[in-house]
mmCIF file of C-alpha atoms in Angstrom:
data_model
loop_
_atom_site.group_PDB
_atom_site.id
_atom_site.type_symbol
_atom_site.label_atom_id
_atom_site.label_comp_id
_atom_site.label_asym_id
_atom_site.label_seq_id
_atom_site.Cartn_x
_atom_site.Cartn_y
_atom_site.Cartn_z
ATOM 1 C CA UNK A 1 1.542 53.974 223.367
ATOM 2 C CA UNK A 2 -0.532 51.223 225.366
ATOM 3 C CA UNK A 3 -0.757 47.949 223.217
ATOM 4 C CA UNK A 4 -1.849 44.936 223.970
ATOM 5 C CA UNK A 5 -0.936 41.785 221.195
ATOM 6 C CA UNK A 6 -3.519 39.453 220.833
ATOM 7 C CA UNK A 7 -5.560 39.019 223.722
ATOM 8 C CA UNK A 8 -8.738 36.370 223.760
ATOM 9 C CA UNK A 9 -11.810 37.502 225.285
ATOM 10 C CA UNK A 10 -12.292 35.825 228.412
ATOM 11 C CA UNK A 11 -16.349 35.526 227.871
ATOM 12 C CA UNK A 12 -17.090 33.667 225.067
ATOM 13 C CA UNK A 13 -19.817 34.951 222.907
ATOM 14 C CA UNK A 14 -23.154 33.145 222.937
ATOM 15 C CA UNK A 15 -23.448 33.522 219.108
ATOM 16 C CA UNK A 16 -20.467 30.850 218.658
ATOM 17 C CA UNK A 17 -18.092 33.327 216.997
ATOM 18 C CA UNK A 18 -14.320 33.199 217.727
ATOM 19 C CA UNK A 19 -13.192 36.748 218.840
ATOM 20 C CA UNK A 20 -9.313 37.877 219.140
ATOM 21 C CA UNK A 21 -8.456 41.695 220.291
ATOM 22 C CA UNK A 22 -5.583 42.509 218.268
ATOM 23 C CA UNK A 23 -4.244 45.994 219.849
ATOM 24 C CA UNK A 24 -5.008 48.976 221.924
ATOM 25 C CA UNK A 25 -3.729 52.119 221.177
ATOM 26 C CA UNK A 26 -4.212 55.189 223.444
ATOM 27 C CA UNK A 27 -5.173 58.044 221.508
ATOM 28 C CA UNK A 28 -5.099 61.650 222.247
ATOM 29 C CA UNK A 29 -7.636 64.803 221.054
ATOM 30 C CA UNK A 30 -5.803 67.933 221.980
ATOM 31 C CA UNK A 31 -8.117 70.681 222.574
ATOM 32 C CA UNK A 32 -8.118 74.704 223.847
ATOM 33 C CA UNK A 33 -8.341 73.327 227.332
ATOM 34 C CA UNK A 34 -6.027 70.418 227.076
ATOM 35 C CA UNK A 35 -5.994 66.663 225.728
ATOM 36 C CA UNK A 36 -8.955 64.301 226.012
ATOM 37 C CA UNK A 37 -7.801 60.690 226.344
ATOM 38 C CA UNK A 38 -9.538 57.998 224.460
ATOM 39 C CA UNK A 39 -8.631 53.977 223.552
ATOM 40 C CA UNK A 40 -8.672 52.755 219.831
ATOM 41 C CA UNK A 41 -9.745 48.443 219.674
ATOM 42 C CA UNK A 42 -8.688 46.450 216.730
ATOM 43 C CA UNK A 43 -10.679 43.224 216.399
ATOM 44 C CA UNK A 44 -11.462 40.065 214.522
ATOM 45 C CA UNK A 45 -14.221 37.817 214.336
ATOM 46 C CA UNK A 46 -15.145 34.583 212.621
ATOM 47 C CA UNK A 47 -16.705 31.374 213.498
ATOM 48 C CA UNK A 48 -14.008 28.982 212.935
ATOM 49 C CA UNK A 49 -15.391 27.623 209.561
ATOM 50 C CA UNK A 50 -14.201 30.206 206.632
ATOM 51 C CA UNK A 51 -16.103 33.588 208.177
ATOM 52 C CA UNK A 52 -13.934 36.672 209.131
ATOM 53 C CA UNK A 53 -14.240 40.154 209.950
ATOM 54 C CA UNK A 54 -12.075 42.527 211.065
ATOM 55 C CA UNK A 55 -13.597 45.461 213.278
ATOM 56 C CA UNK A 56 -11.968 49.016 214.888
ATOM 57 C CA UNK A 57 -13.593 51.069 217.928
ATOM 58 C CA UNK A 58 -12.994 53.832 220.071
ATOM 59 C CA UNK A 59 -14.149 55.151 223.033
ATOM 60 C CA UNK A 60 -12.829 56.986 226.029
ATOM 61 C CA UNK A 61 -12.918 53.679 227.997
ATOM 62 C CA UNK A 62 -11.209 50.118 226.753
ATOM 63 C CA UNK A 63 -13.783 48.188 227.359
ATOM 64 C CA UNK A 64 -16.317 50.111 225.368
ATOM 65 C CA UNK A 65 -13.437 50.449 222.965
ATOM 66 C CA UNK A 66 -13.288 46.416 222.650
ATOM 67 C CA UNK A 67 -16.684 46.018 222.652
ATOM 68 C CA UNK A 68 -17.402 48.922 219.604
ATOM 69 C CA UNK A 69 -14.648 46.883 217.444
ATOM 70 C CA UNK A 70 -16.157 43.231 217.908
ATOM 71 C CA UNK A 71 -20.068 44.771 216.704
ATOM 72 C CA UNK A 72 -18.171 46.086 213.713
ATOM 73 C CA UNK A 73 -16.023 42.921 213.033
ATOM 74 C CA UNK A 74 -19.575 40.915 213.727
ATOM 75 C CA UNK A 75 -21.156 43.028 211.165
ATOM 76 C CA UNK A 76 -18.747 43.157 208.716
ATOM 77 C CA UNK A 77 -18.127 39.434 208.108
ATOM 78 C CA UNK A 78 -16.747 37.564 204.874
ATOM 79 C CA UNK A 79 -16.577 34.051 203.634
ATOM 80 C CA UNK A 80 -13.161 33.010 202.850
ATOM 81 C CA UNK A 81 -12.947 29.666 201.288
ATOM 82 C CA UNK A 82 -10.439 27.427 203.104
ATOM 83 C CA UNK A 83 -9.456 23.721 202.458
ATOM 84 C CA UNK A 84 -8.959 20.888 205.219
ATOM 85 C CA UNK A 85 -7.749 23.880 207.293
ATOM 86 C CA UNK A 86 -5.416 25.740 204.970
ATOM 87 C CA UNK A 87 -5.447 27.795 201.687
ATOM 88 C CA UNK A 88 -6.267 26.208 198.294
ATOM 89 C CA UNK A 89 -2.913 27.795 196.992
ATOM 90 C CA UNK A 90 -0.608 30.558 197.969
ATOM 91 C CA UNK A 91 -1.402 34.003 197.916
ATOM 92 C CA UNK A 92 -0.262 37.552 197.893
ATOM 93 C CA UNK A 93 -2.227 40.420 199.868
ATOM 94 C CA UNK A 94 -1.518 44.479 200.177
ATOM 95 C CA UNK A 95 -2.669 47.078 202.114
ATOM 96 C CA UNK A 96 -0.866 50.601 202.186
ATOM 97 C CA UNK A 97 3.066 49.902 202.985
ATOM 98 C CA UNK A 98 1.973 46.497 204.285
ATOM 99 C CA UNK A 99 2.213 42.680 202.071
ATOM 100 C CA UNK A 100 1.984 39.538 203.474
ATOM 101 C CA UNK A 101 2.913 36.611 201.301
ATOM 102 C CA UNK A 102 0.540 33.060 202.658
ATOM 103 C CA UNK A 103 1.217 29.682 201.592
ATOM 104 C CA UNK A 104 -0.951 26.028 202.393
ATOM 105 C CA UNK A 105 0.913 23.812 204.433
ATOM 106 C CA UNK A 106 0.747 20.283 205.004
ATOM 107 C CA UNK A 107 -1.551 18.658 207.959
ATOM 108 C CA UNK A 108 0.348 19.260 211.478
ATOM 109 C CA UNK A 109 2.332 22.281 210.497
ATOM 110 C CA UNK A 110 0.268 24.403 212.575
ATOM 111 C CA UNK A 111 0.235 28.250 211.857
ATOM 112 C CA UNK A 112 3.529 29.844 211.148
ATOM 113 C CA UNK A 113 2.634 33.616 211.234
ATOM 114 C CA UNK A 114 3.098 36.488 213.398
ATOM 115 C CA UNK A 115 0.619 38.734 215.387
ATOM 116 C CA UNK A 116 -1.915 40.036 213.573
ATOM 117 C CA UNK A 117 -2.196 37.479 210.885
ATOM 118 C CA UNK A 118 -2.394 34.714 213.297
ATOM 119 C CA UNK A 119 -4.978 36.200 214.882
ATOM 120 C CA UNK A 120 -6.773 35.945 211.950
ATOM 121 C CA UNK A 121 -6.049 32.957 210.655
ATOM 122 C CA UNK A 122 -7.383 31.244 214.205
ATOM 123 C CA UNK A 123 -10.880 33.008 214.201
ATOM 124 C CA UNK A 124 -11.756 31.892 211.047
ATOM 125 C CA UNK A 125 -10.490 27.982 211.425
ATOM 126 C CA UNK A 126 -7.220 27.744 209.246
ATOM 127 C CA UNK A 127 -4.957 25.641 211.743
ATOM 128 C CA UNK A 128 -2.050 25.253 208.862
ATOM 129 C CA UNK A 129 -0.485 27.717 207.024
ATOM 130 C CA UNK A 130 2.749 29.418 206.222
ATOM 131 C CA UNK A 131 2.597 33.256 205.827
ATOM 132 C CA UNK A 132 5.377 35.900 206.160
ATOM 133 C CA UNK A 133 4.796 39.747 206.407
ATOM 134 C CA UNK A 134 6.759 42.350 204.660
ATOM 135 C CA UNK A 135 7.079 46.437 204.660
ATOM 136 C CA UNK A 136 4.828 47.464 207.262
ATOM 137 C CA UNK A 137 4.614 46.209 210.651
ATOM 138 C CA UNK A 138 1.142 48.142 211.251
ATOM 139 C CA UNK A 139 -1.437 45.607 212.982
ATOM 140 C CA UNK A 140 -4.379 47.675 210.949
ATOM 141 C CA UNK A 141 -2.595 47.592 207.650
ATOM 142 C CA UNK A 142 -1.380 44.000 208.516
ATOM 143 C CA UNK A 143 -4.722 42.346 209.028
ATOM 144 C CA UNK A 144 -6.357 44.560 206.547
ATOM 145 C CA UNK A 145 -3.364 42.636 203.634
ATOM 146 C CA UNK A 146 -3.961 39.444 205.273
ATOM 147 C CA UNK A 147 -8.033 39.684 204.229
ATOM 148 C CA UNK A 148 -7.227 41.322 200.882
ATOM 149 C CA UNK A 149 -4.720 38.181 200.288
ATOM 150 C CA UNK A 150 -7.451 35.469 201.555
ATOM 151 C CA UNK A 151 -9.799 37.280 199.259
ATOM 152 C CA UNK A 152 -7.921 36.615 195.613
ATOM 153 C CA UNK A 153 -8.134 32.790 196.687
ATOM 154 C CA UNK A 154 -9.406 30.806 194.254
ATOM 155 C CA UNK A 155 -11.139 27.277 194.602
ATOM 156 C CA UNK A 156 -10.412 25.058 191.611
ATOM 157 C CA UNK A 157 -14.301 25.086 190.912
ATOM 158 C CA UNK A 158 -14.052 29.018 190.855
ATOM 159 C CA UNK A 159 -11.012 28.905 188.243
ATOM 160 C CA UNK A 160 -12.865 25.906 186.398
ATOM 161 C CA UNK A 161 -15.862 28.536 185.680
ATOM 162 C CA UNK A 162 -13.173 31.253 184.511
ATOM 163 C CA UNK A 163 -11.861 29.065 182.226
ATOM 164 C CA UNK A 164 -14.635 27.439 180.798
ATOM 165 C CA UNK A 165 -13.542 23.885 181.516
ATOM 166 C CA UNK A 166 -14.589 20.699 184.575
ATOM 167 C CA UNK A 167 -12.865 20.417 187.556
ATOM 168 C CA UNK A 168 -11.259 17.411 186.426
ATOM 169 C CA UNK A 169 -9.999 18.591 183.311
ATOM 170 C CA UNK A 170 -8.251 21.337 185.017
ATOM 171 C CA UNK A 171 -5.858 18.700 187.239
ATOM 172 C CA UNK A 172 -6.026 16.426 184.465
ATOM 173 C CA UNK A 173 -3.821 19.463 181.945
ATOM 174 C CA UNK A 174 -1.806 20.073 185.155
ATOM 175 C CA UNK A 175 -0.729 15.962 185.392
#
């Protein structure tokens, strides 16, 4: 299997999104007369401010492959809600066989995460966070846990609304 970890795209974009290729994978159609070759892209996009997307492509060729997976991620993307460049709190995100457990961190830590998720985490602008993966190893399943755990973020207005109360009566009961 061909892979490639985390490779930027040497042309940047003109529509000022971030864009990380994540892995290659040859893949293989066996057929009466033999196998056709072909080259599977995972990609993720986001403009450096909270937006993500994550985006898969094949194609007999890598560069169509590449270029099939960024349209997808570009068309697929979500806001994430992201404080002074890390998480509001720490989270827990699952896909399949793969968790990943991600935690804020204080100014100057810098990204502490492996592969996939830091992939992620630099497309869409978090430059601090702590975040350890568990079960799977799986880029697809990996980044696919890593949205799924940005996702059940909260922002303290969000959990303000759910409880019915102000902002600052919220951190006021937790003083």
């Amino acid at each position: 299997m061909a892979k490639i970890q985390a490779r930027t795209q040497s042309e940047g974009p003109e529509d000022g999104l971030r864009e990380k290729m994540i892995a290659i994978n040859r893949v293989t159609k066996v057929v009466k007369g033999g196998r056709i070759l072909g080259f599977a892209a995972l990609t993720v996009v986001g403009d450096g401010d909270g937006n993500v997307g994550m985006g898969k492509g094949k194609s007999k060729e890598v560069p169509a492959a590449v270029q099939k997976a960024m349209d997808e991620a570009r068309r697929n993307l979500a806001r994430v809600s992201i404080k002074n460049g890390t998480l509001y709190h720490g989270v827990k995100g699952h896909h399949g066989a793969a968790s990943v457990e991600m935690f804020p961190a204080p100014k100057g830590t810098g990204i502490i995460a492996g592969g996939p998720m830091r992939a992620v985490f630099e497309v869409m602008g978090i430059t601090d966070v702590v975040a350890k993966s568990h079960g799977s190893s799986n880029p697809y399943n990996l980044v696919r846990a890593t949205l799924d755990g940005l996702k059940k973020q909260s922002t303290p207005s969000q959990v303000a609304a759910k409880r019915g109360l102000t902002v600052e009566e919220i951190f006021a009961v937790a003083a």
